[in-house]
């Protein structure tokens, strides 16, 4: 099998049939074997029913259906773990990423054995100003405080060679942040620009709050430097408080309430940082699966 397309689907009933057709039209006439691995991430609409209808079609299909919604990260992992292709592409179901770009990715991998992954990045951000400001800011911060490179605008839309897929699925962490994992495993990635199309139907599942949480998870997964903030703040406070302490003793003046609030707030914030990491360790320690498969269907 030359290629597997991994497609995470959450409430995409209106997009599955157009996506399938776009894939069939794109790869028609190219004589290589390929399969589509649809991951139904606990959709509550008719996504699974629409997917099941595709089983009788001409294209090799696997449907992995989760017991509930586990999130796109979990869906991507399940797809990668169940993909049999020599090349594996992650692509959204909503046709924002057109299958024709996959042909360019394959060609690059075919002609250059040194490249292990071809990733698409948006040549211009399609979202509103607030969202792109937030995303740009996130990439700046994350690149500053982690040692892993995060490429701004790069998406999960990419094609990997088999060894890289195996390296990614070999990482069993519970809190997954794929853009970081893709970079952390190393290998050579080539970035190609692509223009994001409008969503074919339905709505984006990302709210600002969801993205913010995801961004925090991403930072925490790739650096422990925030844990040093309490240490440095503590040292700073001790150094500054010494002369103040001496002055207070000498002049018999008490500490102002403002200072108490300031120090109290700082301690609470630092405990919050500790708590974030402690919670991640706790969750990882439980060793729960990243996803649960309820149904596994295939037509080959
Ligand atoms: N998705 C998923 N699980 C989720 C949220 C999204 O599998 O919990 C899928 C979704 O069906 C789509 C892809 O991930 O195929 C990208 O989602 P979306 O289009 O909402 O994100 P955006 O394109 O706005 O970044
Ligand atoms: Mg989308």
PDB file of C-alpha atoms and ligand atoms in Angstrom:
ATOM      1  CA  UNK A   1       0.000   0.000   0.000  1.00  0.00           C
ATOM      2  CA  UNK A   2       1.493   3.286  -1.128  1.00  0.00           C
ATOM      3  CA  UNK A   3      -0.663   5.824   0.716  1.00  0.00           C
ATOM      4  CA  UNK A   4      -3.033   6.065   3.679  1.00  0.00           C
ATOM      5  CA  UNK A   5      -5.197   9.126   4.174  1.00  0.00           C
ATOM      6  CA  UNK A   6      -6.008   9.622   7.849  1.00  0.00           C
ATOM      7  CA  UNK A   7      -9.198  11.650   8.271  1.00  0.00           C
ATOM      8  CA  UNK A   8     -10.392  12.746  11.739  1.00  0.00           C
ATOM      9  CA  UNK A   9     -14.155  13.324  11.647  1.00  0.00           C
ATOM     10  CA  UNK A  10     -16.277  14.991  14.290  1.00  0.00           C
ATOM     11  CA  UNK A  11     -19.799  15.858  13.172  1.00  0.00           C
ATOM     12  CA  UNK A  12     -18.932  16.023   9.488  1.00  0.00           C
ATOM     13  CA  UNK A  13     -22.040  14.332   7.997  1.00  0.00           C
ATOM     14  CA  UNK A  14     -22.310  16.956   5.254  1.00  0.00           C
ATOM     15  CA  UNK A  15     -18.657  16.750   4.244  1.00  0.00           C
ATOM     16  CA  UNK A  16     -17.922  13.024   4.036  1.00  0.00           C
ATOM     17  CA  UNK A  17     -19.491  12.368   0.616  1.00  0.00           C
ATOM     18  CA  UNK A  18     -17.921  15.458  -1.054  1.00  0.00           C
ATOM     19  CA  UNK A  19     -14.580  14.562   0.543  1.00  0.00           C
ATOM     20  CA  UNK A  20     -14.775  10.977  -0.740  1.00  0.00           C
ATOM     21  CA  UNK A  21     -15.593  12.245  -4.222  1.00  0.00           C
ATOM     22  CA  UNK A  22     -12.737  14.764  -4.158  1.00  0.00           C
ATOM     23  CA  UNK A  23     -10.332  11.989  -3.189  1.00  0.00           C
ATOM     24  CA  UNK A  24     -11.637   9.651  -5.876  1.00  0.00           C
ATOM     25  CA  UNK A  25     -11.408  12.407  -8.528  1.00  0.00           C
ATOM     26  CA  UNK A  26      -7.896  13.386  -7.418  1.00  0.00           C
ATOM     27  CA  UNK A  27      -6.371   9.918  -7.363  1.00  0.00           C
ATOM     28  CA  UNK A  28      -8.276   8.534 -10.339  1.00  0.00           C
ATOM     29  CA  UNK A  29      -5.788   7.749 -13.080  1.00  0.00           C
ATOM     30  CA  UNK A  30      -2.815   7.568 -10.721  1.00  0.00           C
ATOM     31  CA  UNK A  31      -1.834   3.958 -10.513  1.00  0.00           C
ATOM     32  CA  UNK A  32      -0.958   3.518  -6.866  1.00  0.00           C
ATOM     33  CA  UNK A  33      -2.732   1.726  -4.032  1.00  0.00           C
ATOM     34  CA  UNK A  34      -4.288   3.877  -1.345  1.00  0.00           C
ATOM     35  CA  UNK A  35      -6.737   3.653   1.518  1.00  0.00           C
ATOM     36  CA  UNK A  36      -8.765   6.105   3.559  1.00  0.00           C
ATOM     37  CA  UNK A  37      -8.721   5.686   7.338  1.00  0.00           C
ATOM     38  CA  UNK A  38     -11.710   7.596   8.696  1.00  0.00           C
ATOM     39  CA  UNK A  39     -11.714   8.138  12.450  1.00  0.00           C
ATOM     40  CA  UNK A  40     -15.167   8.940  13.757  1.00  0.00           C
ATOM     41  CA  UNK A  41     -14.409  10.927  16.887  1.00  0.00           C
ATOM     42  CA  UNK A  42     -17.692  10.411  18.732  1.00  0.00           C
ATOM     43  CA  UNK A  43     -19.839  12.330  16.274  1.00  0.00           C
ATOM     44  CA  UNK A  44     -23.376  12.992  17.432  1.00  0.00           C
ATOM     45  CA  UNK A  45     -24.771  13.599  13.931  1.00  0.00           C
ATOM     46  CA  UNK A  46     -25.083  11.110  11.054  1.00  0.00           C
ATOM     47  CA  UNK A  47     -21.330  10.936  10.330  1.00  0.00           C
ATOM     48  CA  UNK A  48     -20.995   7.217  11.153  1.00  0.00           C
ATOM     49  CA  UNK A  49     -24.039   6.281   9.034  1.00  0.00           C
ATOM     50  CA  UNK A  50     -22.650   8.247   6.075  1.00  0.00           C
ATOM     51  CA  UNK A  51     -19.235   6.602   6.535  1.00  0.00           C
ATOM     52  CA  UNK A  52     -20.737   3.114   6.608  1.00  0.00           C
ATOM     53  CA  UNK A  53     -22.329   3.730   3.196  1.00  0.00           C
ATOM     54  CA  UNK A  54     -18.845   4.187   1.706  1.00  0.00           C
ATOM     55  CA  UNK A  55     -17.855   0.624   2.585  1.00  0.00           C
ATOM     56  CA  UNK A  56     -19.430  -0.729  -0.607  1.00  0.00           C
ATOM     57  CA  UNK A  57     -17.539   1.791  -2.763  1.00  0.00           C
ATOM     58  CA  UNK A  58     -14.400   1.097  -4.809  1.00  0.00           C
ATOM     59  CA  UNK A  59     -11.870   2.725  -2.460  1.00  0.00           C
ATOM     60  CA  UNK A  60     -10.213   0.734   0.354  1.00  0.00           C
ATOM     61  CA  UNK A  61     -11.643   2.086   3.585  1.00  0.00           C
ATOM     62  CA  UNK A  62     -11.185   1.645   7.302  1.00  0.00           C
ATOM     63  CA  UNK A  63     -13.594   3.205   9.784  1.00  0.00           C
ATOM     64  CA  UNK A  64     -12.455   3.530  13.361  1.00  0.00           C
ATOM     65  CA  UNK A  65     -15.286   4.711  15.513  1.00  0.00           C
ATOM     66  CA  UNK A  66     -14.628   6.025  19.030  1.00  0.00           C
ATOM     67  CA  UNK A  67     -16.898   5.392  22.019  1.00  0.00           C
ATOM     68  CA  UNK A  68     -17.141   9.183  22.544  1.00  0.00           C
ATOM     69  CA  UNK A  69     -15.445  12.419  21.474  1.00  0.00           C
ATOM     70  CA  UNK A  70     -11.761  12.225  22.430  1.00  0.00           C
ATOM     71  CA  UNK A  71     -10.543  15.215  20.408  1.00  0.00           C
ATOM     72  CA  UNK A  72      -8.633  15.621  17.150  1.00  0.00           C
ATOM     73  CA  UNK A  73      -5.278  14.688  18.742  1.00  0.00           C
ATOM     74  CA  UNK A  74      -6.644  11.296  19.781  1.00  0.00           C
ATOM     75  CA  UNK A  75      -8.292  10.832  16.370  1.00  0.00           C
ATOM     76  CA  UNK A  76      -5.005  11.551  14.582  1.00  0.00           C
ATOM     77  CA  UNK A  77      -3.160   9.053  16.775  1.00  0.00           C
ATOM     78  CA  UNK A  78      -5.753   6.317  16.134  1.00  0.00           C
ATOM     79  CA  UNK A  79      -5.559   7.023  12.406  1.00  0.00           C
ATOM     80  CA  UNK A  80      -1.769   6.905  12.304  1.00  0.00           C
ATOM     81  CA  UNK A  81      -1.756   3.678  14.347  1.00  0.00           C
ATOM     82  CA  UNK A  82      -4.164   2.017  11.939  1.00  0.00           C
ATOM     83  CA  UNK A  83      -2.709   3.292   8.675  1.00  0.00           C
ATOM     84  CA  UNK A  84      -0.962   0.660   6.568  1.00  0.00           C
ATOM     85  CA  UNK A  85       0.561   2.879   3.890  1.00  0.00           C
ATOM     86  CA  UNK A  86       4.192   3.499   3.105  1.00  0.00           C
ATOM     87  CA  UNK A  87       3.199   7.182   3.078  1.00  0.00           C
ATOM     88  CA  UNK A  88       0.609   8.496   5.515  1.00  0.00           C
ATOM     89  CA  UNK A  89      -1.258  11.799   5.135  1.00  0.00           C
ATOM     90  CA  UNK A  90      -3.307  13.549   7.819  1.00  0.00           C
ATOM     91  CA  UNK A  91      -6.095  15.546   6.207  1.00  0.00           C
ATOM     92  CA  UNK A  92      -9.282  17.202   7.519  1.00  0.00           C
ATOM     93  CA  UNK A  93     -12.699  16.020   6.418  1.00  0.00           C
ATOM     94  CA  UNK A  94     -14.068  19.493   5.701  1.00  0.00           C
ATOM     95  CA  UNK A  95     -12.247  20.046   2.366  1.00  0.00           C
ATOM     96  CA  UNK A  96     -10.372  23.061   3.758  1.00  0.00           C
ATOM     97  CA  UNK A  97      -7.324  21.072   2.738  1.00  0.00           C
ATOM     98  CA  UNK A  98      -7.733  19.819  -0.790  1.00  0.00           C
ATOM     99  CA  UNK A  99      -6.607  16.252  -1.645  1.00  0.00           C
ATOM    100  CA  UNK A 100      -4.870  17.579  -4.776  1.00  0.00           C
ATOM    101  CA  UNK A 101      -2.140  19.033  -2.510  1.00  0.00           C
ATOM    102  CA  UNK A 102      -1.424  15.435  -1.421  1.00  0.00           C
ATOM    103  CA  UNK A 103      -0.234  14.668  -4.959  1.00  0.00           C
ATOM    104  CA  UNK A 104       2.399  17.413  -4.640  1.00  0.00           C
ATOM    105  CA  UNK A 105       3.457  16.000  -1.270  1.00  0.00           C
ATOM    106  CA  UNK A 106       3.810  12.488  -2.672  1.00  0.00           C
ATOM    107  CA  UNK A 107       5.839  13.732  -5.601  1.00  0.00           C
ATOM    108  CA  UNK A 108       8.258  15.507  -3.286  1.00  0.00           C
ATOM    109  CA  UNK A 109       8.732  12.358  -1.214  1.00  0.00           C
ATOM    110  CA  UNK A 110       9.124  10.246  -4.354  1.00  0.00           C
ATOM    111  CA  UNK A 111      11.886  12.347  -5.876  1.00  0.00           C
ATOM    112  CA  UNK A 112      13.798  13.218  -2.707  1.00  0.00           C
ATOM    113  CA  UNK A 113      14.671  10.304  -0.394  1.00  0.00           C
ATOM    114  CA  UNK A 114      16.168  12.742   2.136  1.00  0.00           C
ATOM    115  CA  UNK A 115      12.776  14.224   2.948  1.00  0.00           C
ATOM    116  CA  UNK A 116      10.732  12.338   5.557  1.00  0.00           C
ATOM    117  CA  UNK A 117       7.716  14.600   5.741  1.00  0.00           C
ATOM    118  CA  UNK A 118       6.033  17.237   3.604  1.00  0.00           C
ATOM    119  CA  UNK A 119       3.914  19.644   5.634  1.00  0.00           C
ATOM    120  CA  UNK A 120       1.539  22.280   4.342  1.00  0.00           C
ATOM    121  CA  UNK A 121       1.443  25.724   5.868  1.00  0.00           C
ATOM    122  CA  UNK A 122      -1.162  28.406   5.278  1.00  0.00           C
ATOM    123  CA  UNK A 123       0.279  31.135   3.097  1.00  0.00           C
ATOM    124  CA  UNK A 124      -2.124  33.572   4.701  1.00  0.00           C
ATOM    125  CA  UNK A 125      -4.227  33.109   7.786  1.00  0.00           C
ATOM    126  CA  UNK A 126      -7.900  32.866   7.014  1.00  0.00           C
ATOM    127  CA  UNK A 127      -9.202  33.615  10.520  1.00  0.00           C
ATOM    128  CA  UNK A 128     -10.212  36.903  12.060  1.00  0.00           C
ATOM    129  CA  UNK A 129      -7.633  39.328  13.503  1.00  0.00           C
ATOM    130  CA  UNK A 130      -8.063  38.345  17.160  1.00  0.00           C
ATOM    131  CA  UNK A 131      -7.483  34.682  16.362  1.00  0.00           C
ATOM    132  CA  UNK A 132      -4.406  35.207  14.211  1.00  0.00           C
ATOM    133  CA  UNK A 133      -2.941  37.648  16.771  1.00  0.00           C
ATOM    134  CA  UNK A 134      -3.411  35.005  19.448  1.00  0.00           C
ATOM    135  CA  UNK A 135      -1.900  32.252  17.297  1.00  0.00           C
ATOM    136  CA  UNK A 136       1.110  34.345  16.273  1.00  0.00           C
ATOM    137  CA  UNK A 137       1.681  35.259  19.920  1.00  0.00           C
ATOM    138  CA  UNK A 138       1.477  31.619  20.918  1.00  0.00           C
ATOM    139  CA  UNK A 139       4.130  30.583  18.395  1.00  0.00           C
ATOM    140  CA  UNK A 140       6.433  33.394  19.536  1.00  0.00           C
ATOM    141  CA  UNK A 141       6.138  32.399  23.206  1.00  0.00           C
ATOM    142  CA  UNK A 142       6.375  28.676  22.625  1.00  0.00           C
ATOM    143  CA  UNK A 143       9.464  29.028  20.435  1.00  0.00           C
ATOM    144  CA  UNK A 144      11.064  31.298  23.011  1.00  0.00           C
ATOM    145  CA  UNK A 145      10.602  29.008  25.994  1.00  0.00           C
ATOM    146  CA  UNK A 146      10.830  25.533  24.484  1.00  0.00           C
ATOM    147  CA  UNK A 147      13.681  23.852  22.624  1.00  0.00           C
ATOM    148  CA  UNK A 148      11.292  22.288  20.121  1.00  0.00           C
ATOM    149  CA  UNK A 149      10.633  24.288  16.956  1.00  0.00           C
ATOM    150  CA  UNK A 150       7.009  25.164  16.254  1.00  0.00           C
ATOM    151  CA  UNK A 151       6.445  26.529  12.752  1.00  0.00           C
ATOM    152  CA  UNK A 152       3.830  29.278  12.668  1.00  0.00           C
ATOM    153  CA  UNK A 153       0.995  28.570  10.249  1.00  0.00           C
ATOM    154  CA  UNK A 154       2.031  24.932   9.767  1.00  0.00           C
ATOM    155  CA  UNK A 155      -0.952  22.634  10.000  1.00  0.00           C
ATOM    156  CA  UNK A 156      -1.500  18.969  10.756  1.00  0.00           C
ATOM    157  CA  UNK A 157      -2.008  18.567   6.997  1.00  0.00           C
ATOM    158  CA  UNK A 158       1.121  16.606   6.121  1.00  0.00           C
ATOM    159  CA  UNK A 159       2.436  13.421   4.561  1.00  0.00           C
ATOM    160  CA  UNK A 160       4.947  11.268   6.406  1.00  0.00           C
ATOM    161  CA  UNK A 161       7.150   8.425   5.397  1.00  0.00           C
ATOM    162  CA  UNK A 162       6.576   5.201   7.368  1.00  0.00           C
ATOM    163  CA  UNK A 163       9.552   5.436   9.793  1.00  0.00           C
ATOM    164  CA  UNK A 164       8.422   8.864  10.966  1.00  0.00           C
ATOM    165  CA  UNK A 165       4.864   7.600  11.510  1.00  0.00           C
ATOM    166  CA  UNK A 166       6.211   4.774  13.669  1.00  0.00           C
ATOM    167  CA  UNK A 167       8.261   7.227  15.716  1.00  0.00           C
ATOM    168  CA  UNK A 168       5.222   9.434  16.322  1.00  0.00           C
ATOM    169  CA  UNK A 169       2.917   6.589  17.312  1.00  0.00           C
ATOM    170  CA  UNK A 170       5.677   5.270  19.566  1.00  0.00           C
ATOM    171  CA  UNK A 171       5.226   8.286  21.826  1.00  0.00           C
ATOM    172  CA  UNK A 172       2.590   7.246  24.300  1.00  0.00           C
ATOM    173  CA  UNK A 173       1.994  10.522  26.080  1.00  0.00           C
ATOM    174  CA  UNK A 174      -1.527  11.239  27.216  1.00  0.00           C
ATOM    175  CA  UNK A 175      -1.547  14.984  26.543  1.00  0.00           C
ATOM    176  CA  UNK A 176      -0.685  15.067  22.883  1.00  0.00           C
ATOM    177  CA  UNK A 177       0.308  18.182  21.001  1.00  0.00           C
ATOM    178  CA  UNK A 178       1.059  16.911  17.540  1.00  0.00           C
ATOM    179  CA  UNK A 179       2.731  19.967  16.073  1.00  0.00           C
ATOM    180  CA  UNK A 180       5.310  19.641  18.828  1.00  0.00           C
ATOM    181  CA  UNK A 181       5.613  15.861  18.506  1.00  0.00           C
ATOM    182  CA  UNK A 182       6.109  16.092  14.725  1.00  0.00           C
ATOM    183  CA  UNK A 183       9.005  18.449  15.339  1.00  0.00           C
ATOM    184  CA  UNK A 184      10.384  16.658  18.419  1.00  0.00           C
ATOM    185  CA  UNK A 185      10.923  13.325  16.619  1.00  0.00           C
ATOM    186  CA  UNK A 186      13.357  15.030  14.272  1.00  0.00           C
ATOM    187  CA  UNK A 187      13.628  13.842  10.617  1.00  0.00           C
ATOM    188  CA  UNK A 188      13.543  16.242   7.666  1.00  0.00           C
ATOM    189  CA  UNK A 189      10.356  18.150   7.029  1.00  0.00           C
ATOM    190  CA  UNK A 190       9.774  20.266   3.951  1.00  0.00           C
ATOM    191  CA  UNK A 191       7.127  22.968   4.161  1.00  0.00           C
ATOM    192  CA  UNK A 192       4.970  23.846   1.194  1.00  0.00           C
ATOM    193  CA  UNK A 193       2.480  26.731   1.115  1.00  0.00           C
ATOM    194  CA  UNK A 194      -1.196  26.071   0.466  1.00  0.00           C
ATOM    195  CA  UNK A 195      -4.314  28.181   0.456  1.00  0.00           C
ATOM    196  CA  UNK A 196      -6.973  27.175   2.938  1.00  0.00           C
ATOM    197  CA  UNK A 197     -10.396  26.785   1.375  1.00  0.00           C
ATOM    198  CA  UNK A 198     -13.654  27.629   3.082  1.00  0.00           C
ATOM    199  CA  UNK A 199     -15.149  24.854   5.180  1.00  0.00           C
ATOM    200  CA  UNK A 200     -17.417  22.835   2.806  1.00  0.00           C
ATOM    201  CA  UNK A 201     -20.196  22.585   5.402  1.00  0.00           C
ATOM    202  CA  UNK A 202     -20.686  22.745   9.164  1.00  0.00           C
ATOM    203  CA  UNK A 203     -18.682  24.835  11.623  1.00  0.00           C
ATOM    204  CA  UNK A 204     -15.155  24.817  13.031  1.00  0.00           C
ATOM    205  CA  UNK A 205     -14.986  22.982  16.354  1.00  0.00           C
ATOM    206  CA  UNK A 206     -12.423  25.369  17.810  1.00  0.00           C
ATOM    207  CA  UNK A 207     -13.571  28.064  20.177  1.00  0.00           C
ATOM    208  CA  UNK A 208     -11.182  30.641  21.607  1.00  0.00           C
ATOM    209  CA  UNK A 209     -11.344  28.984  25.056  1.00  0.00           C
ATOM    210  CA  UNK A 210     -10.593  25.534  23.571  1.00  0.00           C
ATOM    211  CA  UNK A 211      -7.616  26.934  21.671  1.00  0.00           C
ATOM    212  CA  UNK A 212      -6.289  28.660  24.774  1.00  0.00           C
ATOM    213  CA  UNK A 213      -6.379  25.408  26.742  1.00  0.00           C
ATOM    214  CA  UNK A 214      -4.725  23.585  23.851  1.00  0.00           C
ATOM    215  CA  UNK A 215      -1.977  26.222  23.711  1.00  0.00           C
ATOM    216  CA  UNK A 216      -1.285  25.817  27.445  1.00  0.00           C
ATOM    217  CA  UNK A 217      -1.158  22.031  27.030  1.00  0.00           C
ATOM    218  CA  UNK A 218       1.298  22.522  24.178  1.00  0.00           C
ATOM    219  CA  UNK A 219       3.639  24.680  26.216  1.00  0.00           C
ATOM    220  CA  UNK A 220       3.475  22.372  29.227  1.00  0.00           C
ATOM    221  CA  UNK A 221       4.122  19.304  27.090  1.00  0.00           C
ATOM    222  CA  UNK A 222       7.347  20.691  25.671  1.00  0.00           C
ATOM    223  CA  UNK A 223       9.034  22.634  28.432  1.00  0.00           C
ATOM    224  CA  UNK A 224       9.339  22.560  32.199  1.00  0.00           C
ATOM    225  CA  UNK A 225      10.801  26.040  32.313  1.00  0.00           C
ATOM    226  CA  UNK A 226       7.660  27.648  33.829  1.00  0.00           C
ATOM    227  CA  UNK A 227       8.392  25.509  36.895  1.00  0.00           C
ATOM    228  CA  UNK A 228      11.487  27.619  37.470  1.00  0.00           C
ATOM    229  CA  UNK A 229       9.469  30.851  37.682  1.00  0.00           C
ATOM    230  CA  UNK A 230       8.619  30.269  41.392  1.00  0.00           C
ATOM    231  CA  UNK A 231      12.292  29.619  42.114  1.00  0.00           C
ATOM    232  CA  UNK A 232      13.513  32.857  40.516  1.00  0.00           C
ATOM    233  CA  UNK A 233      10.650  34.919  41.952  1.00  0.00           C
ATOM    234  CA  UNK A 234      11.380  33.507  45.389  1.00  0.00           C
ATOM    235  CA  UNK A 235      15.033  34.439  45.163  1.00  0.00           C
ATOM    236  CA  UNK A 236      14.101  37.916  43.895  1.00  0.00           C
ATOM    237  CA  UNK A 237      11.661  38.458  46.781  1.00  0.00           C
ATOM    238  CA  UNK A 238      14.156  37.329  49.376  1.00  0.00           C
ATOM    239  CA  UNK A 239      16.809  39.671  48.033  1.00  0.00           C
ATOM    240  CA  UNK A 240      14.449  42.663  47.908  1.00  0.00           C
ATOM    241  CA  UNK A 241      12.775  41.952  51.200  1.00  0.00           C
ATOM    242  CA  UNK A 242      15.986  41.975  53.220  1.00  0.00           C
ATOM    243  CA  UNK A 243      16.587  45.773  53.141  1.00  0.00           C
ATOM    244  CA  UNK A 244      12.832  46.372  53.569  1.00  0.00           C
ATOM    245  CA  UNK A 245      12.842  44.102  56.591  1.00  0.00           C
ATOM    246  CA  UNK A 246      15.735  45.952  58.130  1.00  0.00           C
ATOM    247  CA  UNK A 247      14.079  49.332  57.478  1.00  0.00           C
ATOM    248  CA  UNK A 248      10.799  48.089  58.963  1.00  0.00           C
ATOM    249  CA  UNK A 249      12.605  46.865  62.073  1.00  0.00           C
ATOM    250  CA  UNK A 250      14.561  50.095  62.462  1.00  0.00           C
ATOM    251  CA  UNK A 251      11.606  52.447  61.938  1.00  0.00           C
ATOM    252  CA  UNK A 252       9.018  50.224  63.601  1.00  0.00           C
ATOM    253  CA  UNK A 253       6.749  50.342  60.528  1.00  0.00           C
ATOM    254  CA  UNK A 254       4.560  47.378  59.558  1.00  0.00           C
ATOM    255  CA  UNK A 255       4.365  45.888  56.058  1.00  0.00           C
ATOM    256  CA  UNK A 256       1.700  47.557  53.936  1.00  0.00           C
ATOM    257  CA  UNK A 257      -1.391  45.496  53.016  1.00  0.00           C
ATOM    258  CA  UNK A 258      -0.527  45.961  49.306  1.00  0.00           C
ATOM    259  CA  UNK A 259       2.686  44.053  49.742  1.00  0.00           C
ATOM    260  CA  UNK A 260       0.832  41.206  51.429  1.00  0.00           C
ATOM    261  CA  UNK A 261      -1.573  40.932  48.522  1.00  0.00           C
ATOM    262  CA  UNK A 262       1.265  41.076  46.050  1.00  0.00           C
ATOM    263  CA  UNK A 263       3.280  38.360  47.718  1.00  0.00           C
ATOM    264  CA  UNK A 264       0.178  36.253  48.429  1.00  0.00           C
ATOM    265  CA  UNK A 265      -0.928  36.517  44.814  1.00  0.00           C
ATOM    266  CA  UNK A 266       2.492  35.582  43.556  1.00  0.00           C
ATOM    267  CA  UNK A 267       2.599  32.507  45.783  1.00  0.00           C
ATOM    268  CA  UNK A 268      -0.838  31.421  44.586  1.00  0.00           C
ATOM    269  CA  UNK A 269       0.165  31.899  40.943  1.00  0.00           C
ATOM    270  CA  UNK A 270       3.298  29.854  41.508  1.00  0.00           C
ATOM    271  CA  UNK A 271       1.287  27.115  43.140  1.00  0.00           C
ATOM    272  CA  UNK A 272      -0.942  27.204  40.077  1.00  0.00           C
ATOM    273  CA  UNK A 273       2.058  26.562  37.827  1.00  0.00           C
ATOM    274  CA  UNK A 274       3.117  23.649  40.037  1.00  0.00           C
ATOM    275  CA  UNK A 275      -0.457  22.362  39.990  1.00  0.00           C
ATOM    276  CA  UNK A 276      -0.562  22.364  36.186  1.00  0.00           C
ATOM    277  CA  UNK A 277       2.443  20.088  35.973  1.00  0.00           C
ATOM    278  CA  UNK A 278       1.330  17.958  38.899  1.00  0.00           C
ATOM    279  CA  UNK A 279      -2.035  17.414  37.196  1.00  0.00           C
ATOM    280  CA  UNK A 280      -0.324  16.334  33.968  1.00  0.00           C
ATOM    281  CA  UNK A 281       1.860  13.886  35.887  1.00  0.00           C
ATOM    282  CA  UNK A 282      -1.207  12.579  37.724  1.00  0.00           C
ATOM    283  CA  UNK A 283      -3.163  12.032  34.512  1.00  0.00           C
ATOM    284  CA  UNK A 284      -0.218  10.377  32.770  1.00  0.00           C
ATOM    285  CA  UNK A 285       0.321   8.183  35.860  1.00  0.00           C
ATOM    286  CA  UNK A 286      -3.156   6.743  35.545  1.00  0.00           C
ATOM    287  CA  UNK A 287      -2.116   5.348  32.186  1.00  0.00           C
ATOM    288  CA  UNK A 288      -5.557   5.673  30.648  1.00  0.00           C
ATOM    289  CA  UNK A 289      -5.840   5.036  26.913  1.00  0.00           C
ATOM    290  CA  UNK A 290      -5.816   8.118  24.686  1.00  0.00           C
ATOM    291  CA  UNK A 291      -8.977   6.814  22.964  1.00  0.00           C
ATOM    292  CA  UNK A 292     -11.410   3.902  23.036  1.00  0.00           C
ATOM    293  CA  UNK A 293     -12.575   2.210  19.843  1.00  0.00           C
ATOM    294  CA  UNK A 294     -16.193   1.097  19.843  1.00  0.00           C
ATOM    295  CA  UNK A 295     -16.409  -0.141  16.261  1.00  0.00           C
ATOM    296  CA  UNK A 296     -13.810  -1.087  13.675  1.00  0.00           C
ATOM    297  CA  UNK A 297     -15.000  -1.520  10.085  1.00  0.00           C
ATOM    298  CA  UNK A 298     -13.057  -2.226   6.923  1.00  0.00           C
ATOM    299  CA  UNK A 299     -13.882  -3.256   3.353  1.00  0.00           C
ATOM    300  CA  UNK A 300     -10.626  -5.105   2.603  1.00  0.00           C
TER     301      UNK A 300
HETATM  302  N1  LIG B   1     -12.085  17.041  14.643  1.00  0.00           N
HETATM  303  C1  LIG B   1     -12.077  15.856  15.370  1.00  0.00           C
HETATM  304  N2  LIG B   1     -12.361  15.906  16.706  1.00  0.00           N
HETATM  305  C2  LIG B   1     -12.652  17.069  17.358  1.00  0.00           C
HETATM  306  C3  LIG B   1     -12.623  18.266  16.611  1.00  0.00           C
HETATM  307  C4  LIG B   1     -12.332  18.220  15.259  1.00  0.00           C
HETATM  308  O1  LIG B   1     -11.821  14.784  14.825  1.00  0.00           O
HETATM  309  O2  LIG B   1     -12.916  17.031  18.568  1.00  0.00           O
HETATM  310  C5  LIG B   1     -11.787  17.000  13.182  1.00  0.00           C
HETATM  311  C6  LIG B   1     -12.811  17.693  12.302  1.00  0.00           C
HETATM  312  O3  LIG B   1     -13.876  16.836  11.969  1.00  0.00           O
HETATM  313  C7  LIG B   1     -11.981  18.102  11.087  1.00  0.00           C
HETATM  314  C8  LIG B   1     -10.617  18.367  11.705  1.00  0.00           C
HETATM  315  O4  LIG B   1     -10.586  17.697  12.957  1.00  0.00           O
HETATM  316  O5  LIG B   1     -11.869  17.046  10.148  1.00  0.00           O
HETATM  317  C9  LIG B   1     -10.359  19.853  11.888  1.00  0.00           C
HETATM  318  O6  LIG B   1     -11.375  20.415  12.660  1.00  0.00           O
HETATM  319  P1  LIG B   1     -11.999  21.844  12.355  1.00  0.00           P
HETATM  320  O7  LIG B   1     -12.307  21.974  10.901  1.00  0.00           O
HETATM  321  O8  LIG B   1     -13.111  22.062  13.318  1.00  0.00           O
HETATM  322  O9  LIG B   1     -10.778  22.780  12.730  1.00  0.00           O
HETATM  323  P2  LIG B   1     -10.231  24.069  11.915  1.00  0.00           P
HETATM  324  O10 LIG B   1     -10.128  23.669  10.464  1.00  0.00           O
HETATM  325  O11 LIG B   1     -11.213  25.144  12.134  1.00  0.00           O
HETATM  326  O12 LIG B   1      -8.890  24.317  12.529  1.00  0.00           O
HETATM  327 MG1  LIG B   2     -11.523  22.884   9.316  1.00  0.00          MG
END
